[in-house]
Coordinates of C-alpha atoms in Angstrom, one line a residue:
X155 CA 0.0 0.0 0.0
X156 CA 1.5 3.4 -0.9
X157 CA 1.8 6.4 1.2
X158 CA -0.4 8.5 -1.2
X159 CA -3.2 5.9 -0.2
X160 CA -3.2 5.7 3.6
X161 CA -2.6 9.8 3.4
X162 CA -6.1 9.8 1.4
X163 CA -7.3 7.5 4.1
X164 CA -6.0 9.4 7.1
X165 CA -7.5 13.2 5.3
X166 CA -11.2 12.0 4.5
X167 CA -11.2 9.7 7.9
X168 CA -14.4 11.2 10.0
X169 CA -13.5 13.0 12.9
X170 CA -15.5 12.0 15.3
X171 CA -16.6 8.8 13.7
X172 CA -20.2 7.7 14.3
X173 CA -18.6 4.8 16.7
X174 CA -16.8 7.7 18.6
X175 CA -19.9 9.6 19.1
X176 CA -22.0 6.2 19.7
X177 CA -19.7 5.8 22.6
X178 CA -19.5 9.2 24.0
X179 CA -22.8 9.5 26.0
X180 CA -22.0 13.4 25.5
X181 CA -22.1 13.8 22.1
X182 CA -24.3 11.3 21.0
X183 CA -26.9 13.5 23.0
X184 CA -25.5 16.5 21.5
X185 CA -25.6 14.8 18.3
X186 CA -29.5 13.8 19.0
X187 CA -30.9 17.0 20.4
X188 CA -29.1 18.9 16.9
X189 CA -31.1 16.5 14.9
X190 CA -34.3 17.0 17.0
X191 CA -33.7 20.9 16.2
X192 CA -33.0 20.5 12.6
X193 CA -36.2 18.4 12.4
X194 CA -38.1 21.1 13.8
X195 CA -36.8 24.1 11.4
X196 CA -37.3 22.0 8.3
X197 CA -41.1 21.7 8.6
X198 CA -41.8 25.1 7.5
X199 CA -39.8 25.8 5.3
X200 CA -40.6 21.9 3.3
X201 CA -44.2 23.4 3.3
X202 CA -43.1 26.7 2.2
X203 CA -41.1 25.0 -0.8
X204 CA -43.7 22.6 -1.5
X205 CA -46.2 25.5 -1.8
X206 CA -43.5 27.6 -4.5
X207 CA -43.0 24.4 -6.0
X208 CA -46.9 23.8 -6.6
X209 CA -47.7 20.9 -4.9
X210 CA -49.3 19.7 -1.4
X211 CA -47.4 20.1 1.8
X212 CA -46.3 16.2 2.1
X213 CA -44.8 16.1 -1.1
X214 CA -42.1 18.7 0.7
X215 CA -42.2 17.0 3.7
X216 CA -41.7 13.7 2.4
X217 CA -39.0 14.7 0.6
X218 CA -36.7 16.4 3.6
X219 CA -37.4 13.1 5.2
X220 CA -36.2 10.4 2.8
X221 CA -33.1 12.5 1.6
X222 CA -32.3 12.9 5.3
X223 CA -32.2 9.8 5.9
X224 CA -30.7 8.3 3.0
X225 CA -27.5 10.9 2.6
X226 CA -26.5 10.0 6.1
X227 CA -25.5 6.4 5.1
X228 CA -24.8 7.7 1.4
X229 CA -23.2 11.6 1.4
X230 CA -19.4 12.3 1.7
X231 CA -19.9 14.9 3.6
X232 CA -21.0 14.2 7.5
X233 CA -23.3 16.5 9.5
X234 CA -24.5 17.9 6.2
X235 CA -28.6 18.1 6.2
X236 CA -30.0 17.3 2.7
X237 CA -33.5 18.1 2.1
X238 CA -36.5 20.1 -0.2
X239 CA -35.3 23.7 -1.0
X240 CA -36.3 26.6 -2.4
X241 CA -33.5 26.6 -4.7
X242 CA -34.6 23.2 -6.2
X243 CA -38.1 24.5 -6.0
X244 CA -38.1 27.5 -8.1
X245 CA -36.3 25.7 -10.9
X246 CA -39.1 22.5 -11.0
X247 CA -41.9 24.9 -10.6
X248 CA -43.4 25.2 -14.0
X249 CA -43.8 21.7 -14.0
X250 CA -46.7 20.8 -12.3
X251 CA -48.9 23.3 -12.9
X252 CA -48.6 22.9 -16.6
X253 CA -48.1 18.8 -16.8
X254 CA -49.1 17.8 -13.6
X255 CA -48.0 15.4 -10.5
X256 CA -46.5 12.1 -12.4
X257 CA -44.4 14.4 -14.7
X258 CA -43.1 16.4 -12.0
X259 CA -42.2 13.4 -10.1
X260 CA -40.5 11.5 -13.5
X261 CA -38.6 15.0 -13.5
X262 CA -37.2 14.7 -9.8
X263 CA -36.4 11.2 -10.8
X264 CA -34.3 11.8 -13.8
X265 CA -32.4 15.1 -12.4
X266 CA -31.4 12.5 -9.3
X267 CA -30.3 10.0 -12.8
X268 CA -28.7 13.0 -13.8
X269 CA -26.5 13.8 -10.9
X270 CA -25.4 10.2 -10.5
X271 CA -23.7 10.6 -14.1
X272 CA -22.5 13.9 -13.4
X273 CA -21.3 12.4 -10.1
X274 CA -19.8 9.5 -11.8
X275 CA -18.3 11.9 -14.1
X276 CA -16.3 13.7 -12.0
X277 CA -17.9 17.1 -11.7
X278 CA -17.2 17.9 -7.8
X279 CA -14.1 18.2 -8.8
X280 CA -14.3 21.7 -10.7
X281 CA -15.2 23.3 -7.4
X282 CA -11.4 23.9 -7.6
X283 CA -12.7 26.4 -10.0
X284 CA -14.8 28.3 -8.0
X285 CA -12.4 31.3 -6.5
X286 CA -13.1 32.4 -2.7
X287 CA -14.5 35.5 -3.5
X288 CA -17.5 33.5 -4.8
X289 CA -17.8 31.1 -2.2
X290 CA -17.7 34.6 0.0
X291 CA -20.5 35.8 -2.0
X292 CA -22.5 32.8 -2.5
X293 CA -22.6 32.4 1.5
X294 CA -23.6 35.9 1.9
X295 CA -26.2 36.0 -0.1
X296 CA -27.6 32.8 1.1
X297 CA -27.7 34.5 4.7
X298 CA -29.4 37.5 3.2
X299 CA -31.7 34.8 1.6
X300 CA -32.4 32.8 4.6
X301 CA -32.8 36.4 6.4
X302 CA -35.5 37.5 3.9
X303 CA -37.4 34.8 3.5
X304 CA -38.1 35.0 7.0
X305 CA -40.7 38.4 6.3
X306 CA -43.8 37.1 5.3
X307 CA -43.8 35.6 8.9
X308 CA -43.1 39.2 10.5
X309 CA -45.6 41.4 8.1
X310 CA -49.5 41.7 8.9
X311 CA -49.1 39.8 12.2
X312 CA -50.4 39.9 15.8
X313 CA -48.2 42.7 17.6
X314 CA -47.1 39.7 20.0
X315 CA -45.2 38.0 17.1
X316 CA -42.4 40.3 17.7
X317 CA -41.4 40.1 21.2
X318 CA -41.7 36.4 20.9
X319 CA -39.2 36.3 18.1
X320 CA -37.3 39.1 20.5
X321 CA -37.4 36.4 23.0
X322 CA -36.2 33.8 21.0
X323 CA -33.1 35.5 19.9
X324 CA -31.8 36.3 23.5
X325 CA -32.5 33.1 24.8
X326 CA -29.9 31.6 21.9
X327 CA -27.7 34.4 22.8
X328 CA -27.6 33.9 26.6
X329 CA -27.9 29.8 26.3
X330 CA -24.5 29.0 24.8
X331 CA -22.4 31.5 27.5
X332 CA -25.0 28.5 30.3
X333 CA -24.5 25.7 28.8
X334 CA -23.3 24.1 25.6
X335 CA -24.6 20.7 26.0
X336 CA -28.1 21.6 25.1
X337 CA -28.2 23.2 21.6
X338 CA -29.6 26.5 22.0
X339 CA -31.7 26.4 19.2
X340 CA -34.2 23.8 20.9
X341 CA -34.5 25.5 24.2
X342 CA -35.3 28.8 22.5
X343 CA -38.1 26.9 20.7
X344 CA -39.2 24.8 24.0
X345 CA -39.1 28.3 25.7
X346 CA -41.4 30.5 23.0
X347 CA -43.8 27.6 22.8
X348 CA -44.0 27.4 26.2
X349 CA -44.5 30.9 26.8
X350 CA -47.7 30.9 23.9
X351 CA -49.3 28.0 25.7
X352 CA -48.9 29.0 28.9
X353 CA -50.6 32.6 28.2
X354 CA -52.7 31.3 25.1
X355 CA -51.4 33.7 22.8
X356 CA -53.0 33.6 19.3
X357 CA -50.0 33.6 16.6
X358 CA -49.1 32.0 13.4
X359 CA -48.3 28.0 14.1
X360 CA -46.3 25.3 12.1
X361 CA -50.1 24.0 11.9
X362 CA -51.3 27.0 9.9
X363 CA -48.5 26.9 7.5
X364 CA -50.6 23.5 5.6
X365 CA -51.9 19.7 6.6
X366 CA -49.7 17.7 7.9
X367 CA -49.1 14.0 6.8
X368 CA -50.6 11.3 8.8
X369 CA -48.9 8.6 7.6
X370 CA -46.3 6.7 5.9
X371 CA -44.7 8.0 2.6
X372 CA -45.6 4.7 -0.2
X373 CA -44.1 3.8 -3.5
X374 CA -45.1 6.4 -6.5
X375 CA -44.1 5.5 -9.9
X376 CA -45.1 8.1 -12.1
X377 CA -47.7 7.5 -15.0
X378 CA -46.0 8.8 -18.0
X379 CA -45.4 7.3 -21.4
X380 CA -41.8 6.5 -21.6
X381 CA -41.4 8.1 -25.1
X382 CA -38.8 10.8 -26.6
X383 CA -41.4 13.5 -26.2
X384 CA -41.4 12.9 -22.3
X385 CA -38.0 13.1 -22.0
X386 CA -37.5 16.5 -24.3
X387 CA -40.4 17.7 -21.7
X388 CA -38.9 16.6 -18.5
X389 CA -35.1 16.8 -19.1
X390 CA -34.5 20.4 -19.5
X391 CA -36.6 21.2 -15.7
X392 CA -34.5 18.3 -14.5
X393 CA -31.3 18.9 -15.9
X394 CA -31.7 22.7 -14.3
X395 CA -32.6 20.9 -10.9
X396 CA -29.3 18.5 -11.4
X397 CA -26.9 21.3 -11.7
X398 CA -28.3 23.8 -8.9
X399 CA -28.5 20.5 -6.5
X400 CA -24.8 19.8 -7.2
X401 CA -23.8 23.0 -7.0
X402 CA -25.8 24.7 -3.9
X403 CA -24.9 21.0 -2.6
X404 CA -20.4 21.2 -3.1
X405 CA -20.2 24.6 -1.7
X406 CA -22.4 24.1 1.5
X407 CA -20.3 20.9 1.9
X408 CA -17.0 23.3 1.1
X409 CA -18.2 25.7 3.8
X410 CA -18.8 22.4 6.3
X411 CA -14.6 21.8 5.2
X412 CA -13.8 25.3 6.6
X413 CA -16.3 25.3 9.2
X414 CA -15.7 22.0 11.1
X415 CA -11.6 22.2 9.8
X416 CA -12.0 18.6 8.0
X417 CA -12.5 16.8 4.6
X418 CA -15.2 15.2 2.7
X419 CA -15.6 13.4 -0.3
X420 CA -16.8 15.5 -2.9
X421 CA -17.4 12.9 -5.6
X422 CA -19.3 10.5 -3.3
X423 CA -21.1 13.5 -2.3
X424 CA -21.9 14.2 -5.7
X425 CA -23.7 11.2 -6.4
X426 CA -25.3 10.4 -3.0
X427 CA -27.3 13.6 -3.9
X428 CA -28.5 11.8 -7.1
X429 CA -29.2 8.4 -5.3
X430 CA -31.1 10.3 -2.4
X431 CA -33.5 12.3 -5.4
X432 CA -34.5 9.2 -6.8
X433 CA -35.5 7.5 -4.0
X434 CA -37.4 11.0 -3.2
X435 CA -39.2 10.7 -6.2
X436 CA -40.6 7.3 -6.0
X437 CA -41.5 7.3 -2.9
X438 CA -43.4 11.1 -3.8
X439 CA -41.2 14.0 -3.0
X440 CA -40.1 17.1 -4.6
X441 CA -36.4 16.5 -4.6
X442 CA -33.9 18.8 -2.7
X443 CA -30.2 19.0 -2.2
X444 CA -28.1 20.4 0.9
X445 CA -29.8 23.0 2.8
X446 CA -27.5 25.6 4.0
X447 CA -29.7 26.9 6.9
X448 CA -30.5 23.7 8.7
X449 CA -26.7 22.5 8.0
X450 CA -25.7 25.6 9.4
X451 CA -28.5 25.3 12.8
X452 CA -26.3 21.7 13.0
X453 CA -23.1 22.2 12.7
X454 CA -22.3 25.8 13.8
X455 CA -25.2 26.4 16.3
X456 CA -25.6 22.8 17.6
X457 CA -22.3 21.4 17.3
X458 CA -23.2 18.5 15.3
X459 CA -20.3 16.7 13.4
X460 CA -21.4 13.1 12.6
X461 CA -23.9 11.0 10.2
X462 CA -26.3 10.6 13.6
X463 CA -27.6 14.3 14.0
X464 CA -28.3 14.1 9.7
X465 CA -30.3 10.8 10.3
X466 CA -31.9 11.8 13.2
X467 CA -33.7 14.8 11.5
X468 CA -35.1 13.0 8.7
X469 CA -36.3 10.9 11.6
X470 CA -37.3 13.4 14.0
X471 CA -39.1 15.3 11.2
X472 CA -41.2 11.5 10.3
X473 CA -41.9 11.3 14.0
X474 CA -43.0 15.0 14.6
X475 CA -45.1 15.5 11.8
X476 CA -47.0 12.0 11.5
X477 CA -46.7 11.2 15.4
X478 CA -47.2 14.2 17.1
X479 CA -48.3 16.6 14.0
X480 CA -50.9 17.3 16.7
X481 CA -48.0 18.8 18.9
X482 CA -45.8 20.2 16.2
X483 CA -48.6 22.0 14.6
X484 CA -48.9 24.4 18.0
X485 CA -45.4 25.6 17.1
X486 CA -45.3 29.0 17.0
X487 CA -43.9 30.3 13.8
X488 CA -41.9 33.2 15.7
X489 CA -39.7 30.5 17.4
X490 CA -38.6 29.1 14.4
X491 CA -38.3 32.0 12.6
X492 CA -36.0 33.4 15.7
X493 CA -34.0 30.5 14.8
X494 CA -33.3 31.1 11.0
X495 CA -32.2 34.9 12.1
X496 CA -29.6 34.0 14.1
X497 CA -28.6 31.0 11.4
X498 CA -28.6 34.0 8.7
X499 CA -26.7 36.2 10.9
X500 CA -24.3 33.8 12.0
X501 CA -23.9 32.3 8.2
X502 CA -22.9 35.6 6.8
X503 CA -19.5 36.2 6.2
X504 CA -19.1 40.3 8.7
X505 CA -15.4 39.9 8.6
X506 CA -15.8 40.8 4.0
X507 CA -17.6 43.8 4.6
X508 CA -15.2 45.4 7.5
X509 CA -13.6 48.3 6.3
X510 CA -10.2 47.0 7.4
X511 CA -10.8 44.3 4.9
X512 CA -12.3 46.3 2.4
X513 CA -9.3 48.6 2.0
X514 CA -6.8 45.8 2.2
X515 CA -8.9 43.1 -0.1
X516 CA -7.9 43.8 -4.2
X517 CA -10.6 46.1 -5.4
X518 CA -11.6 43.3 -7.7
X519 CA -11.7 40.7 -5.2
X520 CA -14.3 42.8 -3.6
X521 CA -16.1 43.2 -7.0
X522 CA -16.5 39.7 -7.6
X523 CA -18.0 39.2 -4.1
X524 CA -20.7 41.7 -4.6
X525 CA -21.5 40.6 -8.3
X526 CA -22.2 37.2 -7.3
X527 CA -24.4 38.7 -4.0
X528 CA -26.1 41.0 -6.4
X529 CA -26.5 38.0 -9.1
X530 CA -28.4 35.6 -6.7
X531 CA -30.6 38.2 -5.1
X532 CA -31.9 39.4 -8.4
X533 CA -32.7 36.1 -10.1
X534 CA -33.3 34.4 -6.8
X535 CA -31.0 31.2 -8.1
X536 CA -27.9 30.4 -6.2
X537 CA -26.5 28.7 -9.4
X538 CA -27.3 32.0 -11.7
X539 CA -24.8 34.1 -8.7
X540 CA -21.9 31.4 -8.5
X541 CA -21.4 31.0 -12.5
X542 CA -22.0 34.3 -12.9
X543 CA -19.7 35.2 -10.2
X544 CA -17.2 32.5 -11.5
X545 CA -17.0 34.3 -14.9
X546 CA -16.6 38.0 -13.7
X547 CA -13.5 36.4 -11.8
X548 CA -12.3 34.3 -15.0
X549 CA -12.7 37.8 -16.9
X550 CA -10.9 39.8 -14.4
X551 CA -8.3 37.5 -14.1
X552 CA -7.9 37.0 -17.6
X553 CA -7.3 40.9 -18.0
X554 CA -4.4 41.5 -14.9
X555 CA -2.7 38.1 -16.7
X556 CA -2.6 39.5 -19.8
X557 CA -0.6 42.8 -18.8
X558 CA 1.9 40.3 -17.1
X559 CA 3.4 39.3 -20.2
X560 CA 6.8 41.8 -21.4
X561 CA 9.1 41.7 -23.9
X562 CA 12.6 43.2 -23.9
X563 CA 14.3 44.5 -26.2
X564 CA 18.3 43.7 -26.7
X565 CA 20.3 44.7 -29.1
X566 CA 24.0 42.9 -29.6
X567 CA 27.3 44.5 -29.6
X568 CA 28.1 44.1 -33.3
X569 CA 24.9 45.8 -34.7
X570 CA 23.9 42.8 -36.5
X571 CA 21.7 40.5 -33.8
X572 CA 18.4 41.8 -31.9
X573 CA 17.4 39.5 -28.8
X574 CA 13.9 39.4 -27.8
X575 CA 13.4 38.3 -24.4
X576 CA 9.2 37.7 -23.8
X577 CA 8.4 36.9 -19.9
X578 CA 5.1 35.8 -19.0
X579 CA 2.0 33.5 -19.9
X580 CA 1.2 34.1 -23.2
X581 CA -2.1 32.7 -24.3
X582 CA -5.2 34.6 -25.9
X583 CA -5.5 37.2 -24.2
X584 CA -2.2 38.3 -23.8
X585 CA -0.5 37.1 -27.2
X586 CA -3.0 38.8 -29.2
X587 CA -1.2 42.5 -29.1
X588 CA 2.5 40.5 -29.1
X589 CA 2.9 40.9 -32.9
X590 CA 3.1 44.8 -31.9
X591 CA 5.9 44.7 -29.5
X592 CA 8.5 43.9 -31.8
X593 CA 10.5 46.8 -34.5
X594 CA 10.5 44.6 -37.9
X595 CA 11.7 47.3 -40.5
X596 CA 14.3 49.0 -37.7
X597 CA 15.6 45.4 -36.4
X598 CA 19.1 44.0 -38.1
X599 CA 19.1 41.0 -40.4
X600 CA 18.9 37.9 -37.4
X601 CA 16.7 37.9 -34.4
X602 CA 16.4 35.6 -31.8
X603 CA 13.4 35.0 -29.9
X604 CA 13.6 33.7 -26.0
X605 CA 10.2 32.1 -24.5
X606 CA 12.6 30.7 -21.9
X607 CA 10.9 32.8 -19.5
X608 CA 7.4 32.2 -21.0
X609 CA 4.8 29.3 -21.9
X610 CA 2.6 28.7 -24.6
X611 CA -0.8 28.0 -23.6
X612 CA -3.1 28.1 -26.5
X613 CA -3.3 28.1 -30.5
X614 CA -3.7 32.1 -30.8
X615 CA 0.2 32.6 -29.3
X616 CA 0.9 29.9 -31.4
X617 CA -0.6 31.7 -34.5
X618 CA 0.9 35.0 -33.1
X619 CA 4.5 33.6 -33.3
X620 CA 4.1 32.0 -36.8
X621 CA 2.7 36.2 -37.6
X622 CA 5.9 37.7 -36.5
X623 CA 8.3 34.6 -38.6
X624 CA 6.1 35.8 -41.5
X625 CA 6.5 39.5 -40.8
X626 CA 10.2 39.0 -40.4
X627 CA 10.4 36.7 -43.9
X628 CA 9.1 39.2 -45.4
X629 CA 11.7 41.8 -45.0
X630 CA 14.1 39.0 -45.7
X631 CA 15.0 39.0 -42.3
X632 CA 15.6 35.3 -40.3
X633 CA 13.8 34.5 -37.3
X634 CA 15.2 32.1 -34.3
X635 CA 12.6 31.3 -31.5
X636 CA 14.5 29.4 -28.3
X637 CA 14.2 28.8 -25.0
X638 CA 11.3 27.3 -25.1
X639 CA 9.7 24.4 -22.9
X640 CA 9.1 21.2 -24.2
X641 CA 5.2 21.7 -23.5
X642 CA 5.6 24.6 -25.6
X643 CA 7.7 22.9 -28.3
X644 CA 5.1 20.2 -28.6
X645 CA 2.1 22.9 -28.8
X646 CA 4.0 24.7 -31.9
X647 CA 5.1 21.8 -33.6
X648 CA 1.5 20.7 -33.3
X649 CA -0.2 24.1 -34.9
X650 CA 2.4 26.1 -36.5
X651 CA 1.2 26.9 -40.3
X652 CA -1.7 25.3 -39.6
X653 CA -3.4 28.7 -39.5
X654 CA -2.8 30.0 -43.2

């Protein structure tokens, strides 16, 4: 066995493993209380998404339940809560409406088909792509998401809704200075739902937010004819649902990385998503992917770092809305949405908008981060922001490379020899003005060339040398190009005249 293996081993090793935290009476109950509180914030907002999403409340809830549950044994990514999500919603939308339940399920299906290809593929691994000024941005504006979406529980409500969300948030404040053993997410809820009962104050429940199911999620296989036409329907919605899953999926597992100072296994993750969307779908749910609010109410609030508290949500969340629905449904909505504030405000990234870090950040660092906030919160698509963001970098980056490329100018003792000496990457952007750094009528009879401080990237520096040889030729002037690599030497021999 090499060494590269058992380091692989030893970097993507779980840390605690779910054996550790079996053992440790501690953290196991830490580990069970987080999913207990993750089970309770997922209920409205699986209604909420199954309502955008246009379909009844169980299809949501169903959903957050199986993929739970299955990405804890599956996902690559430990602690990670997979469920329904807006993001996923707003992209399946049309489909119901206009073609009805079975195609909308077929679609969840196939986008989870999708993902398993794209997982098999290999596509976790262009999130080595994605610079940190995005990933700053994306988290931002999912905290400024998860922030807003919390209004249309705090406008045209009972005066009372207010001081109980007021409540809510000091009590997660003051809890964690107490004790840490109890997350304080749950006692704030125990607290503000005890308070309502106790006093029999009338405000917005879990209960009011849509029925809640009764029983067991069964088998669905969707009644469509398995024909081209159904697939040209269904493959564009679920394609679209495939690549915003992945995506909003990698970077909340990336931000788990940084968070919780450990690995995971992007490409398993990758595909686990797929796996978990078609069991969703037949067994009747919307699809999801990896929600970054309840992720971030387990791992940074509740201190959750193993498979347990993950399959312990989808569990809790069966148990609370089919066994006690009765229960859940007196929730008050201003507990939970207490909760998602303080998930929001401790999600977003204070330390890029200081001015300390403003002034010392490059000015397009900082530009990149804001297009990719401003991206997501105009179209409302998380996946719109990151590639958007991604190719504001790719352009800016493009333009400071391409200044980095000089050329020198040396002319030999005798009159007779002219060295040019060309330092930097030279590719598209920056061979394309290379032809008009060198003096063709005013040079001597022999030039030289050196790349030996350069590298050929592409077929447009390729096609910029063989410009200047022809320029040179035709003053009857001979051309020498050395120095150059032998990545380079194999890119020229490859194209040059190949462009006449």
């Amino acid at each position: 066995m090499s060494a590269t293996t058992v380091d692989d081993r030893a970097r993507y090793r779980a840390n605690p493993t779910v054996l550790q935290a079996l053992k440790n009476p501690r953290m196991l109950t830490r580990e069970v209380l987080a999913g207990l509180v993750v089970g309770l914030a997922l209920i409205p907002e699986a209604i909420a998404f199954s309502v955008i999403a246009g379909v009844d409340p169980k299809v949501g809830l169903f959903s957050s339940f199986i993929m739970a549950v299955s990405i804890a044994f599956l996902g690559g990514r430990p602690a990670m809560v997979t469920a329904a999500t807006g993001a996923v919603a707003l992209v399946i939308a049309p489909v119901a409406p206009t073609y009805g339940l079975d195609y909308f399920i077929a679609t969840v299906i196939l986008a989870g088909v999708f993902q398993v290809i794209l997982g098999v593929l290999g596509v976790a691994k262009l999130m080595r792509f994605i610079p940190r000024s995005v990933m700053v941005g994306f988290v931002n504006a999912l905290a400024i998401f998860v922030f807003s979406s919390q209004f249309p529980q705090l406008i045209d409500v009972p005066w009372l809704v207010y001081p109980l969300v007021a409540l809510g948030i000091i009590v997660m404040i003051v809890m964690p200075k107490i004790t840490k053993i109890v997350p304080a997410p749950l006692v704030s809820v125990v607290i503000v739902t005890g308070v309502v009962l106790a006093f029999a104050i009338t405000v917005p429940t879990v209960g009011d937010q849509g029925e809640l199911p009764r029983s067991l999620p069964s088998l669905f296989i969707p009644n469509v004819p398995l024909t081209w036409e159904t697939f040209t329907i269904i493959a564009p919605f679920a394609l679209g649902v495939a690549v915003v899953g992945l995506l909003e999926s990698l970077l909340t597992a990336k931000l788990v990385d940084e968070i919780t100072d450990t690995h995971s296994r992007k490409g398993r993750e990758a595909w686990a998503q797929g796996v978990s969307n078609v069991l969703s779908g037949i067994f009747g749910g919307m699809g999801g992917c990896a929600v970054i609010g309840q992720t971030m109410i387990n791992v940074k609030a509740s201190g959750a770092r193993t498979r347990i508290s993950t399959f312990c949500a989808g569990v809790f969340l069966f148990l609370l809305v089919v066994v006690f629905g009765d229960f859940v449904g007196t929730i008050p909505m201003a507990a939970l949405v207490a909760v998602m504030i303080m998930v929001a405000i401790g999600a977003f990234d204070w330390h890029s908008v200081r001015p300390s870090t403003l002034r010392r950040m490059p000015k397009s660092e900082t530009f990149v981060m804001i297009a990719t906030v401003v991206l997501v919160l105009l179209t409302h698509n998380l996946a719109v922001g990151v590639v958007g963001g991604v190719l504001v970098a790719s352009v800016l980056f493009v333009r400071r490379v391409a200044h980095f490329v000089t050329v020198r100018r040396v002319l030999g003792e005798a009159g007779d020899l002219v060295t040019y000496v060309v330092e930097g990457e030279l590719f598209f952007a920056s061979s394309n003005d290379l032809t008009t750094l060198f003096s063709y009528s005013s040079d001597p009879g022999s030039v030289v060339i050196d790349l030996s401080g350069s590298h050929v990237w592409d077929a447009s520096t390729v096609a910029a040398l063989d410009a200047i040889e022809t320029k040179y030729a035709a003053l009857g002037k001979s051309v020498e190009i050395v120095g150059m690599n032998e990545s380079s030497q194999r890119m020229r021999g490859r194209l040059t005249g190949g462009f006449d």
